[in-house]
Every structure is written in structure tokens, then in C-alpha cells.
PDB file of C-alpha atoms in Angstrom:
ATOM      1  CA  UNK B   1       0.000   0.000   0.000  1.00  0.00           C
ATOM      2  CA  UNK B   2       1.009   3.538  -0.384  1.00  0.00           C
ATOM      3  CA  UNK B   3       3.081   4.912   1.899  1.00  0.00           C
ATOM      4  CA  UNK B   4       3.610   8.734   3.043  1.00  0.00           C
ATOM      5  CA  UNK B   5       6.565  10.355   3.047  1.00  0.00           C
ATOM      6  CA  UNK B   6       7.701  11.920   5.806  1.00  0.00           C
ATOM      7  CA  UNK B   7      10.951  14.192   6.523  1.00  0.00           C
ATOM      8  CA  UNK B   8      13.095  14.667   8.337  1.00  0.00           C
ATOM      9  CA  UNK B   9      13.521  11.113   9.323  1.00  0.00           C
ATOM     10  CA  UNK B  10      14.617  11.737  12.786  1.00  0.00           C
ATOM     11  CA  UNK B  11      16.153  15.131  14.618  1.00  0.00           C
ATOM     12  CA  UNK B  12      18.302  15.322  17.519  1.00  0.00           C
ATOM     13  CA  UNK B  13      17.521  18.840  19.409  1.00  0.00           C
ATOM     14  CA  UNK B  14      18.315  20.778  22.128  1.00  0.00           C
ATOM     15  CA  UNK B  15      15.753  21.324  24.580  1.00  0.00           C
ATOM     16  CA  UNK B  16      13.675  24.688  24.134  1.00  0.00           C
ATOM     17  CA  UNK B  17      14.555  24.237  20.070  1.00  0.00           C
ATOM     18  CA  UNK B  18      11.383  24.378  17.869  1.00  0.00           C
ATOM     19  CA  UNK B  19      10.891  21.474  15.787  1.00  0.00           C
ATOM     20  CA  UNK B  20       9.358  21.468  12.075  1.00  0.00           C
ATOM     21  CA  UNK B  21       8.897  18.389   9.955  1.00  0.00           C
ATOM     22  CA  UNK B  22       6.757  17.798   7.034  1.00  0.00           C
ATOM     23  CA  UNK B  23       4.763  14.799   5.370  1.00  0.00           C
ATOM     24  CA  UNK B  24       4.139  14.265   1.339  1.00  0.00           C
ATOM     25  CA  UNK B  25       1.905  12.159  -0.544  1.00  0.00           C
ATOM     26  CA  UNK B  26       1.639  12.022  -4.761  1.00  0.00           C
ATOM     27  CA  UNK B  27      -2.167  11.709  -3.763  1.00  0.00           C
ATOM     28  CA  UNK B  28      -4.943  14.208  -2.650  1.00  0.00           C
ATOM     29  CA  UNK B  29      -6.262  13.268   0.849  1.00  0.00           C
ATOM     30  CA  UNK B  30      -9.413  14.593   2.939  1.00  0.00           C
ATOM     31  CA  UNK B  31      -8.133  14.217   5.915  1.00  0.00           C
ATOM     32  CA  UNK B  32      -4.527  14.803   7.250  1.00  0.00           C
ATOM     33  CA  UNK B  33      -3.647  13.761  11.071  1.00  0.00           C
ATOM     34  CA  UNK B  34      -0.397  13.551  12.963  1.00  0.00           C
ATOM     35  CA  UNK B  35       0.240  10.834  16.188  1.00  0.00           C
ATOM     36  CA  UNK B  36       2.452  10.687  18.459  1.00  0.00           C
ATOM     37  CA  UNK B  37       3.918   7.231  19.603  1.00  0.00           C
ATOM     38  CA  UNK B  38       6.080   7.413  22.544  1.00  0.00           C
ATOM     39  CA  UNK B  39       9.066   4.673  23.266  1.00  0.00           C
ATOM     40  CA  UNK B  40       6.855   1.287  24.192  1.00  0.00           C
ATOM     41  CA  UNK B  41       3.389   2.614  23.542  1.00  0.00           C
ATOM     42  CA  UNK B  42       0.752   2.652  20.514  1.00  0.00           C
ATOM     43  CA  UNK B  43       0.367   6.077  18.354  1.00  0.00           C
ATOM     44  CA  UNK B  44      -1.701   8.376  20.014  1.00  0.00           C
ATOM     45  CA  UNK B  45      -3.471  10.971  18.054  1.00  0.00           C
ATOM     46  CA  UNK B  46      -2.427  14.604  18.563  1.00  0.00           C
ATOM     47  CA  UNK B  47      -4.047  16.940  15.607  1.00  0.00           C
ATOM     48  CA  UNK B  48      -6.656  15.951  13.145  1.00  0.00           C
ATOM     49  CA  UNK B  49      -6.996  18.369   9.875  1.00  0.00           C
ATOM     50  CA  UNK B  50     -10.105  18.439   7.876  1.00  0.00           C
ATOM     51  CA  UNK B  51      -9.740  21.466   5.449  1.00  0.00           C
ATOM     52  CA  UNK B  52      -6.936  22.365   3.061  1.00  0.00           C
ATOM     53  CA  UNK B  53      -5.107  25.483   4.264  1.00  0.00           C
ATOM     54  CA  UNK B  54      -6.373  24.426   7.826  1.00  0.00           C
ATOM     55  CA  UNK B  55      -4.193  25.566  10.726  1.00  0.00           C
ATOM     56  CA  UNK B  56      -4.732  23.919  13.980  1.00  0.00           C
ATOM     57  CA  UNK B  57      -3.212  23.950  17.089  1.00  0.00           C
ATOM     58  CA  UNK B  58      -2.931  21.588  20.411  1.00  0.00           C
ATOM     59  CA  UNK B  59      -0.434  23.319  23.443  1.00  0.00           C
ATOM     60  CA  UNK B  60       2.950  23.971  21.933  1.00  0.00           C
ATOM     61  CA  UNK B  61       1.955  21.499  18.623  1.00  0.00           C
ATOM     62  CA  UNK B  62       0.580  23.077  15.413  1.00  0.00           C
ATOM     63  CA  UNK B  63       0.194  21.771  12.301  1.00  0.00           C
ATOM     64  CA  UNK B  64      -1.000  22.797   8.805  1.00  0.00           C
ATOM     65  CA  UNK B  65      -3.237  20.684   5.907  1.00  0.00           C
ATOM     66  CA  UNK B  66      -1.423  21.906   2.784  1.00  0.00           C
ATOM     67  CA  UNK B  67      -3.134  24.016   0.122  1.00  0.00           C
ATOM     68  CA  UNK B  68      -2.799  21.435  -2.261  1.00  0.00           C
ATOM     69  CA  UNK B  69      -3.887  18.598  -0.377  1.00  0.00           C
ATOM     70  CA  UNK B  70      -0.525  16.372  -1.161  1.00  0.00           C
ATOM     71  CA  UNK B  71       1.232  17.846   2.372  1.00  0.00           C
ATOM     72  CA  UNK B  72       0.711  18.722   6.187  1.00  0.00           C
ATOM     73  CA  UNK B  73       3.158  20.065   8.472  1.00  0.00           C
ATOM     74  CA  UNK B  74       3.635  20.016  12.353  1.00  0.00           C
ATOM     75  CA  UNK B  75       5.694  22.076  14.693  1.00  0.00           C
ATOM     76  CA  UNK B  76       6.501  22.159  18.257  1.00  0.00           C
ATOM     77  CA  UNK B  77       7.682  25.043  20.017  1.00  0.00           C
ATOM     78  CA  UNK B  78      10.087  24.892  22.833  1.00  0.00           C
ATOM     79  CA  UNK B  79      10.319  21.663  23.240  1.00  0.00           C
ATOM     80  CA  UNK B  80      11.211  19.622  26.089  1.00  0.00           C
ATOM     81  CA  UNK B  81      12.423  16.124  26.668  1.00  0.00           C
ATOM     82  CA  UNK B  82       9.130  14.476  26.471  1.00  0.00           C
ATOM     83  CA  UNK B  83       8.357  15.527  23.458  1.00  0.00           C
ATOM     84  CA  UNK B  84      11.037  12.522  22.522  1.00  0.00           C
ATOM     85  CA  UNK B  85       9.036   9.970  19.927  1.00  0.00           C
ATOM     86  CA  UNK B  86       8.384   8.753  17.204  1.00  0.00           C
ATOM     87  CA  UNK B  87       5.496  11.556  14.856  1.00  0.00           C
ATOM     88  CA  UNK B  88       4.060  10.062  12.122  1.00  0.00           C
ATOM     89  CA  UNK B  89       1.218  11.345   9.871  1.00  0.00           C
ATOM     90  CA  UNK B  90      -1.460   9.664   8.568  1.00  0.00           C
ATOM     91  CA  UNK B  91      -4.243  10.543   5.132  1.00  0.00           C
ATOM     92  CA  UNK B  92      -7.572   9.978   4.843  1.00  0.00           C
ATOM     93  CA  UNK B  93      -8.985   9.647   1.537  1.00  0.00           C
ATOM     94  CA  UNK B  94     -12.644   7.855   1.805  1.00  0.00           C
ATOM     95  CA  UNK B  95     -12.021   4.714   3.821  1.00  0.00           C
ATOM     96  CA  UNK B  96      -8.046   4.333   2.755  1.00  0.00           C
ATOM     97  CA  UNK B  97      -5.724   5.257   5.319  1.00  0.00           C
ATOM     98  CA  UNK B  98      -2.118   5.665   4.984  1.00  0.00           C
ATOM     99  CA  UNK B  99       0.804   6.365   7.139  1.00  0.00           C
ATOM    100  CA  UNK B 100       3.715   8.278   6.774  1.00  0.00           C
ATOM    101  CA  UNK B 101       7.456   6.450   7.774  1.00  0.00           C
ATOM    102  CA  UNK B 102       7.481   8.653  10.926  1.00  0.00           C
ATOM    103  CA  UNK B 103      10.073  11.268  12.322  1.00  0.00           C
ATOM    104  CA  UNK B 104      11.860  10.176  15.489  1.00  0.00           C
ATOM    105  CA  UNK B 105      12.372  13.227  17.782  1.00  0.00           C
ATOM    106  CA  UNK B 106      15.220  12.878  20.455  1.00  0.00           C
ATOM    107  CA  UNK B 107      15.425  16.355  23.049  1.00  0.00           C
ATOM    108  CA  UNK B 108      19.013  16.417  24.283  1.00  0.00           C
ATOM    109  CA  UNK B 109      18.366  18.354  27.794  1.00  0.00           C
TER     110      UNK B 109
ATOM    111  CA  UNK A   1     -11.188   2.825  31.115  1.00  0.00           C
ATOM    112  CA  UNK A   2      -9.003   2.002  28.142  1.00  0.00           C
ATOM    113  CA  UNK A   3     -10.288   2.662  24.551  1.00  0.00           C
ATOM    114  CA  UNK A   4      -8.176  -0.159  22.902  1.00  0.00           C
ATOM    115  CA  UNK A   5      -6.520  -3.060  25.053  1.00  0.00           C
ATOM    116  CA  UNK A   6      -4.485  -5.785  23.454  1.00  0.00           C
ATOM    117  CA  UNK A   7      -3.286  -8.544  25.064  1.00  0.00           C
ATOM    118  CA  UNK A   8      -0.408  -9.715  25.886  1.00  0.00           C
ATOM    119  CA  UNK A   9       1.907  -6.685  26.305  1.00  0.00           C
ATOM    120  CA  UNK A  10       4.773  -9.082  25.666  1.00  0.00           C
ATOM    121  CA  UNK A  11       5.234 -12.613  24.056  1.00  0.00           C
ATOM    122  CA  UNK A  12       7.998 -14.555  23.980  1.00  0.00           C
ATOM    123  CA  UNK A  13       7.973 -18.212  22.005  1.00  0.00           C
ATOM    124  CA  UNK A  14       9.820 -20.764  20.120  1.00  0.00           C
ATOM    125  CA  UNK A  15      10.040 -20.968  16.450  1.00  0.00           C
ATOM    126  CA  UNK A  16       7.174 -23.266  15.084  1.00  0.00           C
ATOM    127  CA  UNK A  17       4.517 -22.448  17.939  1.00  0.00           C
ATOM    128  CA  UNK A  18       1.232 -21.105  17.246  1.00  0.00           C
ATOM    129  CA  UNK A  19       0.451 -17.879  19.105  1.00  0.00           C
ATOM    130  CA  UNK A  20      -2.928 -15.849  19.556  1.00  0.00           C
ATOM    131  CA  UNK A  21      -3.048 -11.805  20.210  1.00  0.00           C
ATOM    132  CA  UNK A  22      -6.386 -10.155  21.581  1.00  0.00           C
ATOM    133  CA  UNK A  23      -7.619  -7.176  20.713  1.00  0.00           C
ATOM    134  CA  UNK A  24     -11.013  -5.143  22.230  1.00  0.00           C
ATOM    135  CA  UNK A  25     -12.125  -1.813  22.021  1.00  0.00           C
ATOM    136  CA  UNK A  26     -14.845  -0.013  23.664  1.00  0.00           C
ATOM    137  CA  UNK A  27     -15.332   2.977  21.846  1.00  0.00           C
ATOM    138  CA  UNK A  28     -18.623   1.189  19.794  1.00  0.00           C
ATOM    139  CA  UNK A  29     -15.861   1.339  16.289  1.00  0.00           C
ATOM    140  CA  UNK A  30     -17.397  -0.822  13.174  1.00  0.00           C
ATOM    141  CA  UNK A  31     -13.850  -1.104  12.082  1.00  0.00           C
ATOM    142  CA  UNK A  32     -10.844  -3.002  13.445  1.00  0.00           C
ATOM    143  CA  UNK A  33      -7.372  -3.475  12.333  1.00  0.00           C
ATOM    144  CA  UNK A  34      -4.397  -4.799  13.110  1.00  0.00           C
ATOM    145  CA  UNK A  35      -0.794  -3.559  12.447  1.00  0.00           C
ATOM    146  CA  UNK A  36       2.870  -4.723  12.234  1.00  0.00           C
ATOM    147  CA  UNK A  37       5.546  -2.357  13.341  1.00  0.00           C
ATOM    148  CA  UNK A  38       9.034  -3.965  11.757  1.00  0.00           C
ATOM    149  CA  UNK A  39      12.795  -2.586  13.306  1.00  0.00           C
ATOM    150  CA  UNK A  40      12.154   0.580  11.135  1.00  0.00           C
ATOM    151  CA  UNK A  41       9.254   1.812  12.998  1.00  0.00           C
ATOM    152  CA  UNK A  42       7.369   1.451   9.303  1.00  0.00           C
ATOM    153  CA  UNK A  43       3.373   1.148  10.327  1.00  0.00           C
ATOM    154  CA  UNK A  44       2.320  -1.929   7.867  1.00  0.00           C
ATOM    155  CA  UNK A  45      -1.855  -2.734   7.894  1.00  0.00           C
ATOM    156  CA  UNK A  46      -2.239  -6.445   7.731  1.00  0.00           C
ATOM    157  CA  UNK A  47      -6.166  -6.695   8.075  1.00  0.00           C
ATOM    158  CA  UNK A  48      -8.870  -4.955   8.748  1.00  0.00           C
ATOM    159  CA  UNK A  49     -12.230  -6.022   9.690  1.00  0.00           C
ATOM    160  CA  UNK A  50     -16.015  -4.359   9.051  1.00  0.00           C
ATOM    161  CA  UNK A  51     -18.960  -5.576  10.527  1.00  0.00           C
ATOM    162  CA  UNK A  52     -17.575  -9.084  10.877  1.00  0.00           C
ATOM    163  CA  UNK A  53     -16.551  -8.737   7.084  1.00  0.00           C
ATOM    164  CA  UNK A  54     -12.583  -8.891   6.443  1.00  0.00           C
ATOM    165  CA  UNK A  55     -11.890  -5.526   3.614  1.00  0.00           C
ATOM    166  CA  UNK A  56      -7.951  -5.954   3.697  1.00  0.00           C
ATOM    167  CA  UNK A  57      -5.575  -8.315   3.638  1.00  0.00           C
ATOM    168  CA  UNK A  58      -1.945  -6.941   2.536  1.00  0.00           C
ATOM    169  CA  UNK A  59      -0.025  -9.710   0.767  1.00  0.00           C
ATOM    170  CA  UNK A  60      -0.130 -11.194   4.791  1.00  0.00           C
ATOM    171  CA  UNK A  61       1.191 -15.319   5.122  1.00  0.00           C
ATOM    172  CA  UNK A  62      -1.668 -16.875   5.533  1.00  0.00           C
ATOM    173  CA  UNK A  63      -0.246 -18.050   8.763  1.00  0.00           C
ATOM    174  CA  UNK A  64      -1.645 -15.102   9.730  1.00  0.00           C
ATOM    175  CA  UNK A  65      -5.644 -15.210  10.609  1.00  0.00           C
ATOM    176  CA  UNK A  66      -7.779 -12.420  12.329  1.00  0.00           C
ATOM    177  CA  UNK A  67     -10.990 -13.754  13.916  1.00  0.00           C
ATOM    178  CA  UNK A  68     -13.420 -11.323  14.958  1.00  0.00           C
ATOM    179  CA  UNK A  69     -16.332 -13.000  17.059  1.00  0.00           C
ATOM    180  CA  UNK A  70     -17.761  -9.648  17.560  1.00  0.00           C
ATOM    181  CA  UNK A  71     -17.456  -6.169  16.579  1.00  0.00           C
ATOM    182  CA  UNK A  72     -15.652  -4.857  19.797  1.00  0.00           C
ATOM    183  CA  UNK A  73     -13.099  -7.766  19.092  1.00  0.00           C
ATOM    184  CA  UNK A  74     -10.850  -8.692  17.004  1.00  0.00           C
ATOM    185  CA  UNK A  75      -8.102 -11.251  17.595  1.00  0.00           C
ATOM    186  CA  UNK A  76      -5.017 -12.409  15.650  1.00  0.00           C
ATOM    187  CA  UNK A  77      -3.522 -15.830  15.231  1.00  0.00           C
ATOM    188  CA  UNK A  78      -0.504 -16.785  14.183  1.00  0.00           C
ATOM    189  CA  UNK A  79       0.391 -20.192  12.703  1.00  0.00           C
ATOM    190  CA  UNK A  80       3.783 -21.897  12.293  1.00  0.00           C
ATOM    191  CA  UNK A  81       5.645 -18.950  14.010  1.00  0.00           C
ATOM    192  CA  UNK A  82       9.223 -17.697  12.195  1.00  0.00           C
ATOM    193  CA  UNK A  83      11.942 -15.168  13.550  1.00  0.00           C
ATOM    194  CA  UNK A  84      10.853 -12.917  11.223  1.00  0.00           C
ATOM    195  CA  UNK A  85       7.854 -12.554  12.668  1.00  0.00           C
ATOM    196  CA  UNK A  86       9.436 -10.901  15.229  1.00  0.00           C
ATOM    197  CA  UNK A  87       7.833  -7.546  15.830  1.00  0.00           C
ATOM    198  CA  UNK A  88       5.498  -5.298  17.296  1.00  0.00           C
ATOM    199  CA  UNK A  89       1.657  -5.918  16.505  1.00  0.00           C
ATOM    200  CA  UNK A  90      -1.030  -3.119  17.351  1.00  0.00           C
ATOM    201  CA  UNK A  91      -4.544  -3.026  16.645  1.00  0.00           C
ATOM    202  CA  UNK A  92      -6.916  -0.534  15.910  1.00  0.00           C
ATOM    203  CA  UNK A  93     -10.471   0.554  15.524  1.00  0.00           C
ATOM    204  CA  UNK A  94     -12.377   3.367  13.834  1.00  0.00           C
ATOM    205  CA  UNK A  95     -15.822   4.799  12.613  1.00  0.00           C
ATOM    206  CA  UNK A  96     -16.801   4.816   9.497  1.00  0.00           C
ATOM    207  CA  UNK A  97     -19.194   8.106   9.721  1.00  0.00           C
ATOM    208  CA  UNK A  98     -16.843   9.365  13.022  1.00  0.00           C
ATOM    209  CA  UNK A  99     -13.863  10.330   9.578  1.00  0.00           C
ATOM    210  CA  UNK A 100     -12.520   7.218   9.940  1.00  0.00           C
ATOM    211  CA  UNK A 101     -10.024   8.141  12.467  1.00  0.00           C
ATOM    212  CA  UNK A 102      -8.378   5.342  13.787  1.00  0.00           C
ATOM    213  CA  UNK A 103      -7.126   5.097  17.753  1.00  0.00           C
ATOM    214  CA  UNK A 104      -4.600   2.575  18.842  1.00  0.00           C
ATOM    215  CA  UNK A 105      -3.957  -0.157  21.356  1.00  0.00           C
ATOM    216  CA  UNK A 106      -0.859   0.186  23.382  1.00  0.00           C
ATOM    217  CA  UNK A 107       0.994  -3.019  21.247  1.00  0.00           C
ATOM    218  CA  UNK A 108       2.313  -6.550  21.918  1.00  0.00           C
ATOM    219  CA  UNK A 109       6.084  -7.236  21.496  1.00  0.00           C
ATOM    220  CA  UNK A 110       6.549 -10.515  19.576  1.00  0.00           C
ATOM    221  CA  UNK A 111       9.496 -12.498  19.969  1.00  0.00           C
ATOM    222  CA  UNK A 112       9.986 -15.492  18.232  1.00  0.00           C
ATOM    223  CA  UNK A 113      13.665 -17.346  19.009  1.00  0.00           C
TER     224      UNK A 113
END
């Protein structure tokens, strides 16, 4: 199945650093979300996007549903060291889903 | 209070066993799945099931069989086990009409030696 492509692929930061990374699909997609799976534990869903050109924000993590439908973006400002995971994105397009191949966050303190 | 529990956490067997993972959810889904994560952290979808109804099955051994005696459940079995099926397994569930959003279970660490 398709797969969505996801950069960086990890980032080592300092704490208090903001973090951007981006997803990318060569499809059109309805619905863009981003999870969160910390070290051990399932994904956990952080920000669901429904609109393109959508901006939505949860605490310090906002992301974006790109204009053209084929992107989202997330950032987290000042981050600390549990923000440390693995992000991945995910697209909705009627019932397919599809993940991206994650970006693993490590916050140096 | 858990949305979606899977059980065992952690599973640890001998090459050639056959193995069972459960999966329940209580948020009233139509739709379960279940996942393999490999060493790469790469999300894979092996099935998912629909009202009792299996709607994908991605090029999976068929060593691999979900059973889903009811819609809050939906268990995986695993014939034959080989190292490479070494991973982590998490399932899923989501709503159709809720956008299809799907919420995880917490995973179970498969070790086959």
C-alpha cells in the first residue's frame, strides 16, 4: 500500500529548540492527522486536519493541511524532553488510510 | 477505562509455535485493524475487519488469521511462528461516519527465538 513520506527522518535537538517536519503524498487526501507514539506505547493521536489550508493547534503542537492537499506540516515550540518519539502522519482519503514512515524526535536536555 | 486493550503486552515463544493476540475496544468502532511495526518503525496494515466482514488483507502469510467474534473484538492468530515474525503488533479501531479516524492499542512485542 502507499506509503507517506515523511521528513526529516529523525532530529536530535536541544531542549527549548522548535521542531518542524513535514509529510508528502503524490495523492490528494481529505483528511490529514499527525500521532504521536512514545518509546513502548501505541500512536496516540495529537491533531486531526479536515480542510486544506487548515491551521490547527494543540499546546505547543501546530500543524498545517497543505493548500494542495498532497502535504501537512507540524511544529513544536520549545520543546522539552518528552516531546522525545516517534510523529508520524497519517491521510484519509474515503475509507483508505495511509501512514507516513514517521520522524523520530530525540530532546538532548 | 481504556479505549483499545491488546493482550499480551509481551510474548515470547519458540520458532514453530502457534500464538494468539487479543484485541477489544470499547469505543462502539465498526472497524478493526491490526498492524505490524518492523525494526524501522514502518506502520504496515495487515487486516482490517467491518462488521464481521474482512476488507484488507496486505499480501499477509496466511499463517496469519484475524478472527473477529464480535465487533468490539478482534483477535489475531498466528500459525507456524518464524523469527521474522518478530515484531510489534497493534490493533486498531475506527468509525466509518466518526472520519474514519483510527485510535490505537498500546501493542504486543513478539518475539519469536
Amino acid at each position: 500500500g502507499q506509503q507517506l513520506n515523511q521528513s526529516p527522518q529523525s532530529m536530535f535537538i536541544q531542549e527549548g529548540e522548535d521542531v518542524s517536519m513535514n509529510c508528502t503524498s503524490s495523492s490528494i487526501f481529505n483528511t490529514w492527522l499527525w500521532y504521536k507514539q512514545d518509546p513502548g506505547e501505541g500512536p496516540v493521536l495529537l491533531i486531526a486536519l479536515y480542510k486544506a489550508g487548515e491551521l490547527t493547534s494543540n499546546g505547543r503542537l501546530t500543524a498545517q493541511f497543505g493548500i494542495t492537499r498532497k502535504d501537512s506540516f507540524l511544529n513544536i515550540s520549545a520543546s522539552i524532553p518528552s516531546d522525545v518519539g516517534i510523529y508520524f502522519c497519517a491521510g484519509i482519503a474515503g475509507n483508505q488510510f495511509y501512514f507516513g514512515t514517521g520522524t523520530s524526535l530525540t530532546v538532548i536536555p | 477505562d481504556t479505549a483499545v486493550s491488546q493482550t499480551p503486552k509481551y510474548l515470547v515463544t519458540q520458532m514453530g509455535n502457534d500464538k494468539s493476540i487479543k484485541c477489544e475496544q470499547n469505543l462502539g468502532h465498526d472497524t478493526m485493524y491490526w498492524y505490524k511495526q518492523d525494526s524501522k518503525k514502518f506502520l504496515k496494515i495487515m487486516f482490517s475487519y467491518n462488521n464481521k466482514e474482512l476488507i484488507i488483507n496486505e499480501t499477509v502469510p496466511n499463517r496469519f488469521s484475524p478472527k473477529s467474534p464480535d465487533k468490539a473484538h478482534l483477535n489475531l492468530h498466528i500459525n507456524s511462528l518464524e523469527l521474522g515474525d518478530s515484531a510489534v503488533y497493534f490493533c486498531a479501531s475506527s468509525q466509518r461516519d466518526r472520519k474514519n479516524i483510527q485510535y490505537f492499542g498500546a501493542g504486543t512485542r513478539l518475539s519469536v527465538l
